[in-house]
Coordinates of C-alpha atoms in Angstrom, one line a residue:
M7 CA -31.0 -8.8 -3.8
T8 CA -30.1 -12.2 -4.9
R9 CA -26.5 -13.2 -5.7
Q10 CA -25.8 -13.2 -9.5
A11 CA -23.2 -15.1 -11.5
R12 CA -20.0 -13.4 -12.3
V13 CA -19.7 -12.7 -15.9
E14 CA -16.0 -13.6 -16.5
G15 CA -14.8 -14.9 -13.1
E16 CA -13.2 -18.1 -12.2
P17 CA -15.1 -20.4 -9.8
Q18 CA -12.0 -20.9 -7.5
R19 CA -11.1 -17.2 -7.5
P20 CA -14.0 -14.8 -7.1
S21 CA -13.8 -11.1 -7.6
A22 CA -11.7 -9.4 -4.9
F23 CA -11.7 -6.1 -3.2
M24 CA -8.2 -5.5 -1.9
I25 CA -6.8 -2.6 0.3
S26 CA -3.1 -1.8 0.8
L27 CA -1.8 1.1 2.9
D28 CA 1.6 2.7 2.8
F29 CA 2.4 3.2 6.6
E30 CA 5.3 5.6 6.8
L31 CA 4.8 8.7 8.9
H32 CA 7.4 11.1 8.4
W33 CA 9.9 8.7 6.9
G34 CA 7.9 8.9 3.7
M35 CA 7.8 12.8 3.6
S36 CA 11.1 13.8 5.0
D37 CA 12.2 15.4 1.7
I38 CA 9.2 17.5 1.7
V39 CA 8.2 18.1 5.5
T40 CA 11.8 19.5 6.3
T41 CA 10.8 21.5 9.6
P42 CA 8.7 20.9 12.6
E43 CA 6.7 23.9 11.7
H44 CA 5.7 22.4 8.3
P45 CA 1.8 22.6 8.0
Y46 CA 1.9 18.9 6.9
V47 CA 3.2 17.7 10.3
R48 CA -0.4 18.0 11.5
R49 CA -1.5 15.4 9.0
L50 CA 1.4 13.0 9.9
L51 CA 0.5 13.2 13.5
G52 CA -3.2 12.9 12.7
A53 CA -2.3 9.5 11.1
R54 CA -1.9 8.2 14.6
R55 CA -5.5 8.8 15.2
A56 CA -6.5 7.6 11.8
V57 CA -4.9 4.3 12.1
P58 CA -7.0 3.0 15.1
A59 CA -10.2 4.4 13.6
M60 CA -9.5 2.6 10.3
L61 CA -8.8 -0.5 12.2
D62 CA -12.0 -0.3 14.1
L63 CA -14.0 0.1 10.7
F64 CA -12.2 -2.7 9.2
R65 CA -12.9 -5.0 12.2
E66 CA -16.6 -4.0 12.4
R67 CA -17.1 -4.5 8.7
H68 CA -14.7 -7.7 8.2
I69 CA -12.4 -5.9 6.0
R70 CA -9.0 -7.5 5.2
A71 CA -6.1 -5.2 4.4
T72 CA -2.3 -5.2 3.9
W73 CA -0.3 -2.5 5.8
A74 CA 3.1 -1.9 4.1
T75 CA 5.1 -0.5 6.9
V76 CA 8.6 1.2 6.8
G77 CA 11.0 -0.8 8.8
Y78 CA 11.9 2.2 11.2
L79 CA 8.4 2.0 12.6
F80 CA 8.9 -1.5 13.9
A81 CA 11.4 -0.2 16.4
E82 CA 10.8 0.3 20.1
D83 CA 13.6 2.8 20.4
R84 CA 16.7 4.3 18.9
E85 CA 18.9 1.5 20.2
T86 CA 16.9 -1.0 18.2
L87 CA 17.0 1.1 15.1
K88 CA 20.8 1.2 15.4
R89 CA 20.9 -2.5 15.8
F90 CA 18.9 -3.3 12.7
S91 CA 20.1 -0.4 10.4
P92 CA 22.1 -1.9 7.5
G93 CA 25.9 -1.3 7.4
R94 CA 25.5 -0.7 3.6
R95 CA 23.3 2.3 2.8
P96 CA 22.4 4.3 -0.4
H97 CA 24.0 7.5 -1.3
Y98 CA 21.5 9.4 -3.1
A99 CA 22.4 12.2 -5.4
N100 CA 19.5 14.2 -3.8
P101 CA 20.6 14.0 -0.1
A102 CA 17.2 15.2 0.9
L103 CA 16.0 11.7 0.3
D104 CA 18.5 10.2 2.9
N105 CA 16.6 9.2 5.9
Y106 CA 19.6 8.2 7.8
R107 CA 20.5 11.9 8.1
L108 CA 17.5 12.6 10.3
T109 CA 17.8 13.6 14.0
I110 CA 15.2 11.5 15.8
G111 CA 14.2 11.1 19.3
D112 CA 14.6 8.2 21.8
D113 CA 11.4 6.4 21.5
E114 CA 7.7 6.6 20.4
A115 CA 6.6 8.6 23.4
S116 CA 9.2 11.3 22.7
D117 CA 9.0 11.1 18.9
P118 CA 5.7 10.0 17.5
L119 CA 6.6 11.0 13.9
H120 CA 9.4 8.4 13.7
Y121 CA 8.3 5.4 15.8
A122 CA 5.0 3.5 15.8
R123 CA 5.5 0.1 17.4
S124 CA 2.2 0.5 19.3
L125 CA 0.3 1.0 16.1
V126 CA 2.1 -1.8 14.3
D127 CA 1.0 -4.1 17.3
L128 CA -2.5 -2.8 17.1
I129 CA -2.7 -3.7 13.3
A130 CA -1.3 -7.2 13.9
Q131 CA -3.9 -7.7 16.6
T132 CA -6.7 -6.8 14.4
P133 CA -8.3 -9.6 12.5
G134 CA -7.7 -9.9 8.9
Q135 CA -4.8 -7.4 8.8
E136 CA -1.5 -8.2 7.0
I137 CA 1.8 -6.7 8.1
A138 CA 3.9 -6.1 5.0
S139 CA 6.9 -4.1 4.1
H140 CA 7.5 -0.6 2.7
T141 CA 11.3 -1.2 2.8
F142 CA 13.5 -0.5 5.9
S143 CA 14.4 3.1 5.1
H144 CA 11.7 4.2 2.6
Y145 CA 14.1 3.2 -0.1
Y146 CA 14.0 4.8 -3.6
C147 CA 14.7 2.4 -6.4
H148 CA 14.7 4.9 -9.1
E149 CA 17.0 7.5 -7.6
E150 CA 20.7 8.1 -8.7
G151 CA 23.3 7.1 -6.1
Q152 CA 21.8 3.7 -5.0
T153 CA 22.9 0.3 -6.2
P154 CA 21.2 -3.2 -6.2
E155 CA 23.5 -4.2 -3.3
D156 CA 22.2 -1.2 -1.3
F157 CA 18.7 -2.3 -2.1
K158 CA 19.4 -5.9 -1.0
A159 CA 20.7 -4.8 2.4
D160 CA 17.7 -2.5 2.9
L161 CA 15.3 -5.4 2.4
A162 CA 17.3 -7.8 4.5
A163 CA 17.1 -5.2 7.5
A164 CA 13.4 -4.7 6.8
M165 CA 12.9 -8.5 7.2
A166 CA 15.0 -8.6 10.2
I167 CA 13.4 -5.8 12.3
A168 CA 10.0 -7.2 11.4
E169 CA 11.0 -10.6 12.7
H170 CA 12.2 -9.0 15.7
A171 CA 8.9 -7.5 16.4
G172 CA 7.3 -11.0 15.7
H173 CA 6.2 -10.6 12.0
R174 CA 7.1 -12.8 8.9
L175 CA 6.7 -10.8 5.8
S176 CA 5.7 -11.9 2.4
S177 CA 4.3 -8.8 0.7
L178 CA 6.2 -5.6 -0.3
V179 CA 5.1 -2.2 -1.5
L180 CA 7.9 -0.1 -2.9
P181 CA 8.1 3.6 -1.9
R182 CA 6.4 6.0 -4.3
N183 CA 5.8 2.9 -6.4
Q184 CA 9.3 2.9 -7.8
V185 CA 9.2 -0.6 -9.2
D186 CA 12.5 -1.5 -11.0
E187 CA 12.3 -4.9 -13.0
D188 CA 16.1 -5.3 -12.5
Y189 CA 15.5 -5.5 -8.7
L190 CA 12.8 -8.1 -8.8
A191 CA 15.2 -11.1 -8.4
T192 CA 16.6 -9.4 -5.3
I193 CA 13.1 -9.1 -3.8
R194 CA 12.6 -12.7 -4.4
E195 CA 16.0 -13.6 -3.0
V196 CA 15.4 -11.8 0.3
G197 CA 12.2 -13.7 0.7
F198 CA 9.3 -11.5 -0.6
R199 CA 6.8 -13.5 -2.5
C200 CA 4.6 -10.6 -3.9
Y201 CA 4.6 -6.9 -4.5
R202 CA 2.4 -4.0 -5.5
G203 CA 3.0 -3.3 -9.2
N204 CA 2.0 -0.3 -11.1
P205 CA -1.2 -0.1 -13.4
Q206 CA -0.4 -0.9 -17.0
R207 CA -2.0 2.3 -18.2
A208 CA -0.9 5.8 -19.4
G209 CA 0.4 8.0 -16.8
F210 CA 2.3 5.3 -14.8
S211 CA 5.2 4.3 -17.0
R212 CA 8.6 5.8 -15.9
H213 CA 9.6 5.8 -19.5
Q214 CA 7.3 8.6 -20.3
R215 CA 9.4 11.6 -20.2
D216 CA 7.0 14.4 -19.2
A217 CA 6.5 13.8 -15.4
T218 CA 4.3 16.9 -15.1
F219 CA 1.9 15.5 -17.7
R220 CA 1.9 12.0 -15.9
R221 CA 1.1 13.7 -12.6
A222 CA -1.6 15.8 -14.1
L223 CA -3.2 12.7 -15.9
R224 CA -3.3 10.7 -12.8
L225 CA -4.9 13.5 -10.8
L226 CA -7.6 14.0 -13.4
D227 CA -8.2 10.2 -13.9
S228 CA -9.0 10.1 -10.1
Y229 CA -12.2 12.1 -10.8
V230 CA -13.2 11.3 -14.3
D231 CA -12.6 8.1 -16.4
L232 CA -9.7 9.0 -18.6
T233 CA -7.8 5.7 -18.7
G234 CA -10.4 2.8 -17.9
H235 CA -11.3 0.9 -14.7
H236 CA -8.2 -1.1 -14.1
G237 CA -9.2 -4.4 -12.4
T238 CA -6.9 -7.1 -12.8
K239 CA -7.8 -10.6 -14.1
W240 CA -6.7 -13.5 -11.9
R241 CA -5.1 -15.1 -15.0
D242 CA -3.1 -12.0 -15.7
L243 CA -1.3 -12.2 -12.3
K244 CA 2.3 -13.2 -13.0
G245 CA 5.8 -13.0 -12.1
D246 CA 7.9 -14.3 -9.3
P247 CA 7.6 -12.4 -6.9
L248 CA 3.9 -12.1 -8.0
D249 CA 3.0 -8.7 -9.4
I250 CA -0.3 -7.5 -7.8
P251 CA -0.9 -4.3 -9.6
A252 CA -2.6 -1.3 -8.1
S253 CA -5.9 -0.1 -9.4
M254 CA -6.5 3.3 -7.9
F255 CA -5.2 5.6 -5.3
L256 CA -7.8 7.0 -2.7
R257 CA -6.8 10.5 -2.9
P258 CA -7.4 12.8 0.2
R259 CA -10.5 15.1 0.1
R260 CA -10.2 18.3 -1.6
G261 CA -13.0 19.9 0.5
I262 CA -15.0 20.7 -2.7
P263 CA -18.2 18.7 -2.5
Q264 CA -18.6 18.2 -6.2
L265 CA -15.0 16.9 -6.6
D266 CA -15.1 14.6 -3.6
A267 CA -18.3 13.1 -4.9
L268 CA -16.8 12.6 -8.4
R269 CA -13.8 10.8 -6.6
L270 CA -16.1 8.3 -4.8
R271 CA -18.2 7.8 -8.0
R272 CA -15.0 7.0 -10.0
I273 CA -13.9 4.4 -7.6
K274 CA -17.3 2.8 -7.1
K275 CA -17.8 2.5 -11.0
A276 CA -14.5 0.7 -11.2
M277 CA -15.4 -1.6 -8.2
R278 CA -18.6 -2.6 -10.0
R279 CA -16.8 -3.4 -13.1
A280 CA -14.3 -5.5 -11.5
A281 CA -17.0 -7.3 -9.6
K282 CA -18.9 -8.1 -12.8
R283 CA -15.8 -9.4 -14.5
G284 CA -14.5 -11.4 -11.7
E285 CA -11.3 -9.2 -11.3
I286 CA -9.3 -7.9 -8.5
F287 CA -9.7 -4.1 -7.5
H288 CA -6.8 -2.8 -5.6
L289 CA -7.2 0.4 -3.7
W290 CA -4.5 2.1 -1.9
W291 CA -3.6 5.2 0.3
H292 CA -1.4 6.4 3.1
P293 CA -2.8 6.5 6.7
H294 CA -1.7 10.1 6.8
N295 CA -4.0 10.9 4.0
F296 CA -6.7 10.6 6.6
G297 CA -4.7 12.6 9.3
D298 CA -6.7 15.9 8.5
A299 CA -10.4 15.8 8.4
T300 CA -10.3 12.4 9.6
D301 CA -14.0 11.9 10.3
A302 CA -14.9 13.0 6.8
H303 CA -12.3 10.6 5.1
L304 CA -13.6 7.7 7.4
R305 CA -17.2 8.5 6.2
D306 CA -15.8 8.1 2.6
L307 CA -14.1 5.0 3.5
S308 CA -17.3 3.6 5.0
S309 CA -19.2 4.5 1.9
I310 CA -16.8 2.6 -0.2
I311 CA -16.9 -0.3 2.1
G312 CA -20.6 -0.2 2.2
Y313 CA -20.6 -0.4 -1.6
F314 CA -18.2 -3.4 -1.6
Q315 CA -20.5 -5.2 0.6
S316 CA -23.4 -4.7 -1.7
L317 CA -21.2 -6.0 -4.5
S318 CA -20.3 -9.0 -2.3
I319 CA -24.1 -9.9 -2.1
E320 CA -24.6 -9.3 -5.8
Y321 CA -21.5 -10.7 -7.3
D322 CA -19.8 -12.6 -4.5
M323 CA -16.9 -10.2 -4.3
R324 CA -14.6 -10.9 -1.4
S325 CA -12.4 -8.8 0.8
M326 CA -8.7 -9.9 0.4
S327 CA -5.2 -8.9 1.5
M328 CA -2.2 -8.9 -0.8
G329 CA -1.2 -12.2 1.1
D330 CA -4.8 -13.6 0.6
V331 CA -4.5 -12.9 -3.2
L332 CA -1.0 -14.6 -3.3
M333 CA -2.3 -17.7 -1.5
R334 CA -5.3 -18.0 -3.9
H335 CA -3.1 -17.7 -6.7
E336 CA -0.6 -20.4 -5.6
Q337 CA -3.4 -22.7 -4.7
V338 CA -4.9 -22.6 -8.2
T339 CA -1.7 -22.5 -10.3
T340 CA 0.0 -25.3 -8.3
A341 CA -3.2 -27.5 -8.1
P342 CA -2.9 -30.8 -10.1
S343 CA -4.7 -30.8 -13.5
T344 CA -7.9 -32.8 -13.6
T345 CA -7.4 -33.4 -17.3

């Protein structure tokens, strides 16, 4: 198939297929997975097998991705965690959200649910992979009992422990996508230059009061087109820090062939539309979503990547991380005018 012209793309900025992953292990589920016997522990531990397998696939297929990593996971041991933990901490009205209350082991060997330095290093060693932040403590911006000052201390700690591990961060993904516009100045002040924003469509506004309806709409929309395709035009990227909106969440398999096929079809149709229109398609998930039925999830991911590669041939779609998109955006917006 010969490469075709993009319909509405910009020559300096072709359509992009972007992946971001929320790497959190138990830190992101501690309010739900409350005992070692909880059935979801298996998935969290399974993420430790899924991460290297995904990296192998990304390396083989030349896929670039952003790994938004909870700050705790950068630590080699409990002593390192203590050293980098901020003195100022949130006091959530819901104490189940407070990760500082957890009893953890000494290091990764004794506690693989709460440490992952070896996996962080493996990600960093894989070509095209960007290490980003998912805050230090899996911080919840929309919860009662936390303040802007608490948030700033958390982000500063996330930056510091990442630098200790040898990484300079520019991209941020907020836990549970709790983006608060009042906190954007703090994000910029600490040094982050871009973040993953929420799609501008029904089901994603925090101001919609019926949370049950929002969740149901998002779930159904993953299988059938209820709210559109959700690519982002380059010219619509805005903000400082730069808002790089999510397009779709790659939901875990249901084990129902018809539903699982619908889910992939929905994603691929949205990818094709973004490729045709010269847009950014931003797919995200958690490594632990692949922690059960890992091989089947990897086959799905391979199918998505294969479809992207066909779009790359047909429409010149490119694989990009959040950092890549940030750099492309800055190059074009700061270039001197030729007129």
